[in-house]
Tab-separated table of C-alpha atoms in Angstrom:
chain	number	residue	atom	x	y	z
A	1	UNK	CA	22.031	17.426	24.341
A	2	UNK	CA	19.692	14.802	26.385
A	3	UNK	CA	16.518	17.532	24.886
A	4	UNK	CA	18.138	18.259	21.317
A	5	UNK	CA	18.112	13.774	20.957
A	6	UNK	CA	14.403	14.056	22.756
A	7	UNK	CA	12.863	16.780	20.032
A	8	UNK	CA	14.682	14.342	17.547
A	9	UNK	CA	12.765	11.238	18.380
A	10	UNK	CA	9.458	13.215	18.386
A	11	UNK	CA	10.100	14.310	14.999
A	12	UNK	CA	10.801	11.201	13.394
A	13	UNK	CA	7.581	9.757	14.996
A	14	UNK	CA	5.943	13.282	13.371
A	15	UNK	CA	7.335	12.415	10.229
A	16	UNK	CA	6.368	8.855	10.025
A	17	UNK	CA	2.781	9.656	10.044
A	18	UNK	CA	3.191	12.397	7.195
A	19	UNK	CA	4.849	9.796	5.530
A	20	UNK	CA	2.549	7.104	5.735
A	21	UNK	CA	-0.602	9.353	5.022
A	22	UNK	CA	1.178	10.319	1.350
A	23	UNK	CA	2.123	6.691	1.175
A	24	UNK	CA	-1.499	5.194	1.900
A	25	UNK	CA	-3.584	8.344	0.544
A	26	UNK	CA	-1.417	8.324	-2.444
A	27	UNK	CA	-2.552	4.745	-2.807
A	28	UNK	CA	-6.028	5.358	-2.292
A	29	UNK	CA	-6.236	7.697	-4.797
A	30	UNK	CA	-4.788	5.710	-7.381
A	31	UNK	CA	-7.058	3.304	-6.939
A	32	UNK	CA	-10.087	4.868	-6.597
A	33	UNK	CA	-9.414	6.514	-9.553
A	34	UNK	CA	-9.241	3.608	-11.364
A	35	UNK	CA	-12.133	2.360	-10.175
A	36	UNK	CA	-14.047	5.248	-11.451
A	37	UNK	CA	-13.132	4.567	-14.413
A	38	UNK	CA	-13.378	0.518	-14.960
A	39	UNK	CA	-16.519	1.828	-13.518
A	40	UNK	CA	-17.219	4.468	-16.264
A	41	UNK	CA	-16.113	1.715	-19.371
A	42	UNK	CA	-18.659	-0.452	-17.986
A	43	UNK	CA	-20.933	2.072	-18.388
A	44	UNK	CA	-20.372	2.517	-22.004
A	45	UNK	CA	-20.278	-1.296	-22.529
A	46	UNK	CA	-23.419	-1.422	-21.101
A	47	UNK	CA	-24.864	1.707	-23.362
A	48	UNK	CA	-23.154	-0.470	-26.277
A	49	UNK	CA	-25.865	-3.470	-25.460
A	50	UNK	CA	-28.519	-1.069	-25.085
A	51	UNK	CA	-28.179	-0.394	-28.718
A	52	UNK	CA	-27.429	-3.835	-29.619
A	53	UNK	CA	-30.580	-4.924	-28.314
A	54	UNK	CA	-32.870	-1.901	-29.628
A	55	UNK	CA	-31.820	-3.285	-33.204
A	56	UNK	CA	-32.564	-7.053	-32.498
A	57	UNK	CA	-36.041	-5.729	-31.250
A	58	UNK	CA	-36.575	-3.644	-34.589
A	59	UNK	CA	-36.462	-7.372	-36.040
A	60	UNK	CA	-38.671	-9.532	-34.359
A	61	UNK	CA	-42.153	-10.392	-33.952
A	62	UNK	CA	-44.360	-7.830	-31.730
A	63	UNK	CA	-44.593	-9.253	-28.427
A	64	UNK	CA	-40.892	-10.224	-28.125
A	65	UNK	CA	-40.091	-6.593	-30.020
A	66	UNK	CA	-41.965	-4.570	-26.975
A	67	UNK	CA	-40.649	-6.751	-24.573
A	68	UNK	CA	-36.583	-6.521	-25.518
A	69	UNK	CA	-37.315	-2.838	-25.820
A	70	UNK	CA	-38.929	-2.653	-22.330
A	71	UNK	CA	-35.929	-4.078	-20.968
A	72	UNK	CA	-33.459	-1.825	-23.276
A	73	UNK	CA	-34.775	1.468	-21.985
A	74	UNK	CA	-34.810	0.076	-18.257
A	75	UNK	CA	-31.182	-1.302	-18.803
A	76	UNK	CA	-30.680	2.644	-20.064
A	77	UNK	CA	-31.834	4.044	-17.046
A	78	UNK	CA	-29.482	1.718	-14.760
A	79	UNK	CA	-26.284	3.284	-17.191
A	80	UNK	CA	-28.292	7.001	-16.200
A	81	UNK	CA	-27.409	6.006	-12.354
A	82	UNK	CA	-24.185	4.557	-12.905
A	83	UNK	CA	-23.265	8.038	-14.897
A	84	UNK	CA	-24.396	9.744	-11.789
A	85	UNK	CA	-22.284	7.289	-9.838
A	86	UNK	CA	-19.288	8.008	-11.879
A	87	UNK	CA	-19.397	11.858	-11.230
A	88	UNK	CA	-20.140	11.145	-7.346
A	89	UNK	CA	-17.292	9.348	-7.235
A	90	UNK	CA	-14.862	11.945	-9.197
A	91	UNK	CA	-16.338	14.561	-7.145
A	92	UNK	CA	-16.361	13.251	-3.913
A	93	UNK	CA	-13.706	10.628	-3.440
A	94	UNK	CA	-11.085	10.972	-6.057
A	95	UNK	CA	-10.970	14.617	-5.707
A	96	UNK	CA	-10.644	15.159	-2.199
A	97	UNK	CA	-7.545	12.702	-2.520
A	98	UNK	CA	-6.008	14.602	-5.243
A	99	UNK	CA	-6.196	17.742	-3.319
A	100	UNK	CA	-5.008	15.596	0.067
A	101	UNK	CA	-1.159	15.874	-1.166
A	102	UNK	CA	-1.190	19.576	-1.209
A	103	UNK	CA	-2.403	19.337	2.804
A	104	UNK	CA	0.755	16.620	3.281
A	105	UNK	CA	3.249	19.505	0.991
A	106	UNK	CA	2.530	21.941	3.541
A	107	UNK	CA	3.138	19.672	6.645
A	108	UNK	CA	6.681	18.181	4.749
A	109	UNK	CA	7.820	22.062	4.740
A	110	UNK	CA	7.007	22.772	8.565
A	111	UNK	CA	8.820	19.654	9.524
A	112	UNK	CA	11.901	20.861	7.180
A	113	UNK	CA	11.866	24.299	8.569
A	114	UNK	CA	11.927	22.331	12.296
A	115	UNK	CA	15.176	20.365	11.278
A	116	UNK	CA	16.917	23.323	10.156
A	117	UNK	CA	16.149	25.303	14.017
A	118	UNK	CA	17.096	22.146	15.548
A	119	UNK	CA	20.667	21.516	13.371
A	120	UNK	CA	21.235	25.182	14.025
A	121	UNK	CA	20.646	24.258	17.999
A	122	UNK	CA	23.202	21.476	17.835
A	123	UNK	CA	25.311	23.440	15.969
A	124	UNK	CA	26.071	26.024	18.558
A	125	UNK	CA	26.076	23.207	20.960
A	126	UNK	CA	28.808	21.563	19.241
A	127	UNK	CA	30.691	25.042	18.878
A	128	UNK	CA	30.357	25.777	22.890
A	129	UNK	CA	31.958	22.422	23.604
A	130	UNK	CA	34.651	22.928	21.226
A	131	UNK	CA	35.363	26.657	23.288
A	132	UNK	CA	35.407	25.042	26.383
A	133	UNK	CA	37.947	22.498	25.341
A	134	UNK	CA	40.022	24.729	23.729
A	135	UNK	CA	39.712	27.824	25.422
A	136	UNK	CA	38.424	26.874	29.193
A	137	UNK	CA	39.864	30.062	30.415
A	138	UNK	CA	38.281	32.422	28.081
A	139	UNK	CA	35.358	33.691	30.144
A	140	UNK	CA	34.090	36.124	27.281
A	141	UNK	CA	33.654	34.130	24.533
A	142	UNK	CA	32.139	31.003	26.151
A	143	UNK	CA	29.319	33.407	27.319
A	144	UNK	CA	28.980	34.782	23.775
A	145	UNK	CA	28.882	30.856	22.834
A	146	UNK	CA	26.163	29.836	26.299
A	147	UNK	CA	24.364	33.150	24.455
A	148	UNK	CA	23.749	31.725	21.218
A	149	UNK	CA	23.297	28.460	22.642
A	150	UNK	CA	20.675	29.617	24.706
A	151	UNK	CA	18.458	31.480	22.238
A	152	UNK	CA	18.680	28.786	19.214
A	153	UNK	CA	17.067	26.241	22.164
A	154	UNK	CA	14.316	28.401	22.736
A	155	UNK	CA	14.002	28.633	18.879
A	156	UNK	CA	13.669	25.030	18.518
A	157	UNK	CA	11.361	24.648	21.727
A	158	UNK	CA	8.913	26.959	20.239
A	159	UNK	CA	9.684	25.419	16.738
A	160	UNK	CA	8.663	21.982	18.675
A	161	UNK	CA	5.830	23.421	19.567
A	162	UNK	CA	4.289	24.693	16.631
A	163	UNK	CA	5.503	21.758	14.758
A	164	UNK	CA	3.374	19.586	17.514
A	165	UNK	CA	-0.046	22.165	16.989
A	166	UNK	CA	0.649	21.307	13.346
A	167	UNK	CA	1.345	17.660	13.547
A	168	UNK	CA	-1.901	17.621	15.662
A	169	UNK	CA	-4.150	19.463	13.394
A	170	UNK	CA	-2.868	17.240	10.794
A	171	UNK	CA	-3.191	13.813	12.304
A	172	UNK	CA	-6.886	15.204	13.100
A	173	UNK	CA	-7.872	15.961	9.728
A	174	UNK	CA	-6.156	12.881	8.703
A	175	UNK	CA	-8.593	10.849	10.481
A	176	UNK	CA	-12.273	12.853	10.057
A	177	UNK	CA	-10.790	13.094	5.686
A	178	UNK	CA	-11.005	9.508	6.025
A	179	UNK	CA	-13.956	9.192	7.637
A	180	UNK	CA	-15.894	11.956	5.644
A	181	UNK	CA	-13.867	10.211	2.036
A	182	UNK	CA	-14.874	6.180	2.490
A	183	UNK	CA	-17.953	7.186	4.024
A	184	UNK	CA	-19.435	9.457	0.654
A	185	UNK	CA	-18.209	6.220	-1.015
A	186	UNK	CA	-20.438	3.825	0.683
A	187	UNK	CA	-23.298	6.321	0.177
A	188	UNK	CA	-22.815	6.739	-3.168
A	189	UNK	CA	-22.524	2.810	-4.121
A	190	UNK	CA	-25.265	2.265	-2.110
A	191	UNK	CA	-27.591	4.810	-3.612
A	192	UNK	CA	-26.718	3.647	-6.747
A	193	UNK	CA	-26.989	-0.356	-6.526
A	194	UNK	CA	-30.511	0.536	-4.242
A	195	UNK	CA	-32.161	2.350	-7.379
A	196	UNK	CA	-30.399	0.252	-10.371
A	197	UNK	CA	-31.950	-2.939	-8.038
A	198	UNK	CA	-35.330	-1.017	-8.378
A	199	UNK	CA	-34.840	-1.362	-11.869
A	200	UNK	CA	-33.851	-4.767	-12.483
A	201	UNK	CA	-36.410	-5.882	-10.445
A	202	UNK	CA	-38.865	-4.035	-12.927
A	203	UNK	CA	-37.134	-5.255	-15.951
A	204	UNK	CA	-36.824	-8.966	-14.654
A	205	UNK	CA	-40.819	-9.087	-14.065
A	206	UNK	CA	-41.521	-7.592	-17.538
A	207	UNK	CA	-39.181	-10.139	-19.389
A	208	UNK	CA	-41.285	-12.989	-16.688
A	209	UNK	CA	-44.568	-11.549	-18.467
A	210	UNK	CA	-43.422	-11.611	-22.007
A	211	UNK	CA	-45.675	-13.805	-23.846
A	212	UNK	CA	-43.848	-16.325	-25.601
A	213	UNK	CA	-47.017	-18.547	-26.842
A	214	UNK	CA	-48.023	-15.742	-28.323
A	215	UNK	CA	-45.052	-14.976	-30.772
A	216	UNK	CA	-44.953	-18.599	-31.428
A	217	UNK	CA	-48.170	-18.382	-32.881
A	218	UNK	CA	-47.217	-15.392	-34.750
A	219	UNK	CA	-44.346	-17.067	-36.244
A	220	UNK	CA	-45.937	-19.846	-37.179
A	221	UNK	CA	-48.816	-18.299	-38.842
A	222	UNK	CA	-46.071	-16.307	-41.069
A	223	UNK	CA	-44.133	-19.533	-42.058
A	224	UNK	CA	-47.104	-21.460	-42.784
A	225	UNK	CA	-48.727	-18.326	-44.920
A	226	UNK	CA	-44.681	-18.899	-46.998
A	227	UNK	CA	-44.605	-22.568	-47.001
A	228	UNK	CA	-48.051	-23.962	-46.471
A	229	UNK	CA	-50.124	-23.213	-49.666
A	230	UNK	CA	-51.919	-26.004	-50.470
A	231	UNK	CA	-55.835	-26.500	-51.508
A	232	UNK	CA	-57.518	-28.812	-48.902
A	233	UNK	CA	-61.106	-29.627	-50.724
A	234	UNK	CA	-61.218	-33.284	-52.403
A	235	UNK	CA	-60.734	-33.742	-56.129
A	236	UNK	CA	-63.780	-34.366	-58.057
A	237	UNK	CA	-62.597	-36.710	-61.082
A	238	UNK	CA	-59.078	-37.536	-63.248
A	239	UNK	CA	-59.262	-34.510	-64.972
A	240	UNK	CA	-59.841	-32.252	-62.501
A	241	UNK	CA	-57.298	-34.061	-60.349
A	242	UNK	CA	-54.853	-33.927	-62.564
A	243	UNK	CA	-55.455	-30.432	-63.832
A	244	UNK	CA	-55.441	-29.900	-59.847
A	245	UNK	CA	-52.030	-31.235	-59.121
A	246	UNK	CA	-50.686	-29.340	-61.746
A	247	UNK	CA	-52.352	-26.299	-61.109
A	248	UNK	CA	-50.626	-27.079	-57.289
A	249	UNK	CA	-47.023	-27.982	-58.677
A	250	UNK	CA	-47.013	-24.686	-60.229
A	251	UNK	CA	-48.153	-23.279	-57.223
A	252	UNK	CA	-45.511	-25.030	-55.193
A	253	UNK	CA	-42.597	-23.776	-57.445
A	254	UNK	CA	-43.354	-20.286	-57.858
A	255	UNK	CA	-45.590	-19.587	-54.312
A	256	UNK	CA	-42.488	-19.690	-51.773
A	257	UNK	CA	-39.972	-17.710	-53.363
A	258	UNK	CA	-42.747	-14.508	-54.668
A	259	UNK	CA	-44.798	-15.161	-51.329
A	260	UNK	CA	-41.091	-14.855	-49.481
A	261	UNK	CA	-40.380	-11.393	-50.851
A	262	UNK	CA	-43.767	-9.790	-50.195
A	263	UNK	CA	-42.556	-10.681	-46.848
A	264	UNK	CA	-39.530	-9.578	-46.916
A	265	UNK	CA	-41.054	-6.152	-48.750
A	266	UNK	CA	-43.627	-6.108	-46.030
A	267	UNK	CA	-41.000	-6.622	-43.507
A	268	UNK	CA	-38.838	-3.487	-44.687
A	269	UNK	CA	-42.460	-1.155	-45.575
A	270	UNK	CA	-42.793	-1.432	-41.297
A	271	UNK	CA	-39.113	-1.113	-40.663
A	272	UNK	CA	-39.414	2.092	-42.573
A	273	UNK	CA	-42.642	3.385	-41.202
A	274	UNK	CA	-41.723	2.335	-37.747
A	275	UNK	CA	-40.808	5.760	-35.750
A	276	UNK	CA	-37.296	6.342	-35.069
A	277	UNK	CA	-36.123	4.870	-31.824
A	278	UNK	CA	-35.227	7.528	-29.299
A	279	UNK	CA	-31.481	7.946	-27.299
A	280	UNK	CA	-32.421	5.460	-24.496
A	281	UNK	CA	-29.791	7.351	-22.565
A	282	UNK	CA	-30.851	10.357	-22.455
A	283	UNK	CA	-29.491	13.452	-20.702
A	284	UNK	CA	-28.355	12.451	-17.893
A	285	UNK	CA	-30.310	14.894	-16.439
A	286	UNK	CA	-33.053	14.661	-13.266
A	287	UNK	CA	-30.928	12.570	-10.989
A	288	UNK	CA	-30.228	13.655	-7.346
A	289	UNK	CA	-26.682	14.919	-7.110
């Protein structure tokens, strides 16, 4: 009885650690999961602003146009890694996991078929006591009993056995799965943040060079060519003046609204000749898997 108590305690301790690996993988899974995909939403957030900013760029002056469209396609090409990331992550972490449960299945069934050897092994123990309490005197049957007593302990010892290879293998794999699991995920943030850093780093310095004096200028020439009509050479005499001021009141009514929508006409001539902006994000194609 002093073994059948024994093989007990070693199999609760077995089935601890099968139950805390589906507690804790379990966990891990669910997690990671959902990190994927807050991951993946961010990624079509950020594809969102891409666009965003391609059509603010289609409406401003040149410099500050090339420059928000610079940083557009380079913001694209971050959301081309973090797609990449994305699938890393499904494929190498979150899967894995998934399948982990089937592995912890298989060792739940090996420990059941163990407890069903051993309550078979205290079973005839329990029915050889009860013979030799009752029946002390019948020689026969309590060897028939010390029989079957015999060979269901052997059962359960090389039950034990097997059960330890298995526990063994399983704590093993365990272990290197977790290794092999957090490890790819480390990799695979760190591949990603070490080329979308490349890029920032590229975009940051083009928005540093954008020339701002320059579009200033620009603007400023365009308001002053709708607002700023006037005739700068001095007036001759009365008449002239007069005929001059009125000539420029005139001017001043009508010249801002018509000179305003050739703008505005000029302004949606380019918009239509400009070539069609192309899918920043691409493919998702060319990156390492």
């Amino acid at each position: 009885m002093n073994i059948v108590l024994s093989r007990d305690s070693q199999v609760r301790g077995m089935e601890n650690t099968v139950t805390n690996a589906e507690k804790y993988f379990g966990q891990f899974c669910s997690l990671l999961a959902a990190y994927t995909r807050k991951t993946a939403r961010l990624r079509d957030k950020a594809d969102q602003l891409v666009r965003q900013l391609v059509d603010f760029a289609n409406t401003e002056t040149p410099e500050l146009r090339a420059a928000v469209r610079s940083f557009a396609e380079d913001l694209a090409k971050v959301q081309d890694y973090r797609q990449a990331e994305v699938e890393r992550l499904e494929t190498k972490v979150v899967t894995p996991l998934k399948l982990y449960g089937a592995q912890i299945k298989q060792t739940r069934a090996e420990i059941k078929k163990f407890k069903r050897v051993r309550n078979n092994e205290i079973k005839q123990l329990e029915k050889l006591e009860k013979l030799r309490q009752k029946s002390p005197s019948d020689r026969q049957m309590i060897s028939q009993a010390e029989t079957r007593v015999q060979r269901a302990s052997v059962d359960a010892s090389r039950t034990t056995q097997q059960l330890e290879e298995t526990i063994d293998t399983f704590q093993k794999q365990k272990l290197k799965d977790l290794q092999k699991i957090f490890s790819d995920f480390i990799t695979i943030e760190m591949v990603f943040h070490a080329k979308a850093v490349e890029v920032y780093s590229s975009a940051f310095q083009a928005l540093e060079s954008y020339d701002l004096e320059r579009d200033l200028e620009d603007f400023r020439a365009k308001m002053r060519g709708v607002y700023g009509l006037y005739d700068p050479r001095p007036l001759t005499d009365t008449a002239s003046s007069l005929a001059s001021l009125g000539s420029l009141a005139g001017q001043s009514a009508e010249s801002p609204i018509r000179n305003q929508r050739k703008e505005e006409e000029a302004s949606e001539d380019d918009s239509t000749d400009e070539d069609p902006v192309e899918d920043l994000r691409g493919q998702r194609q060319g990156l390492h898997q």
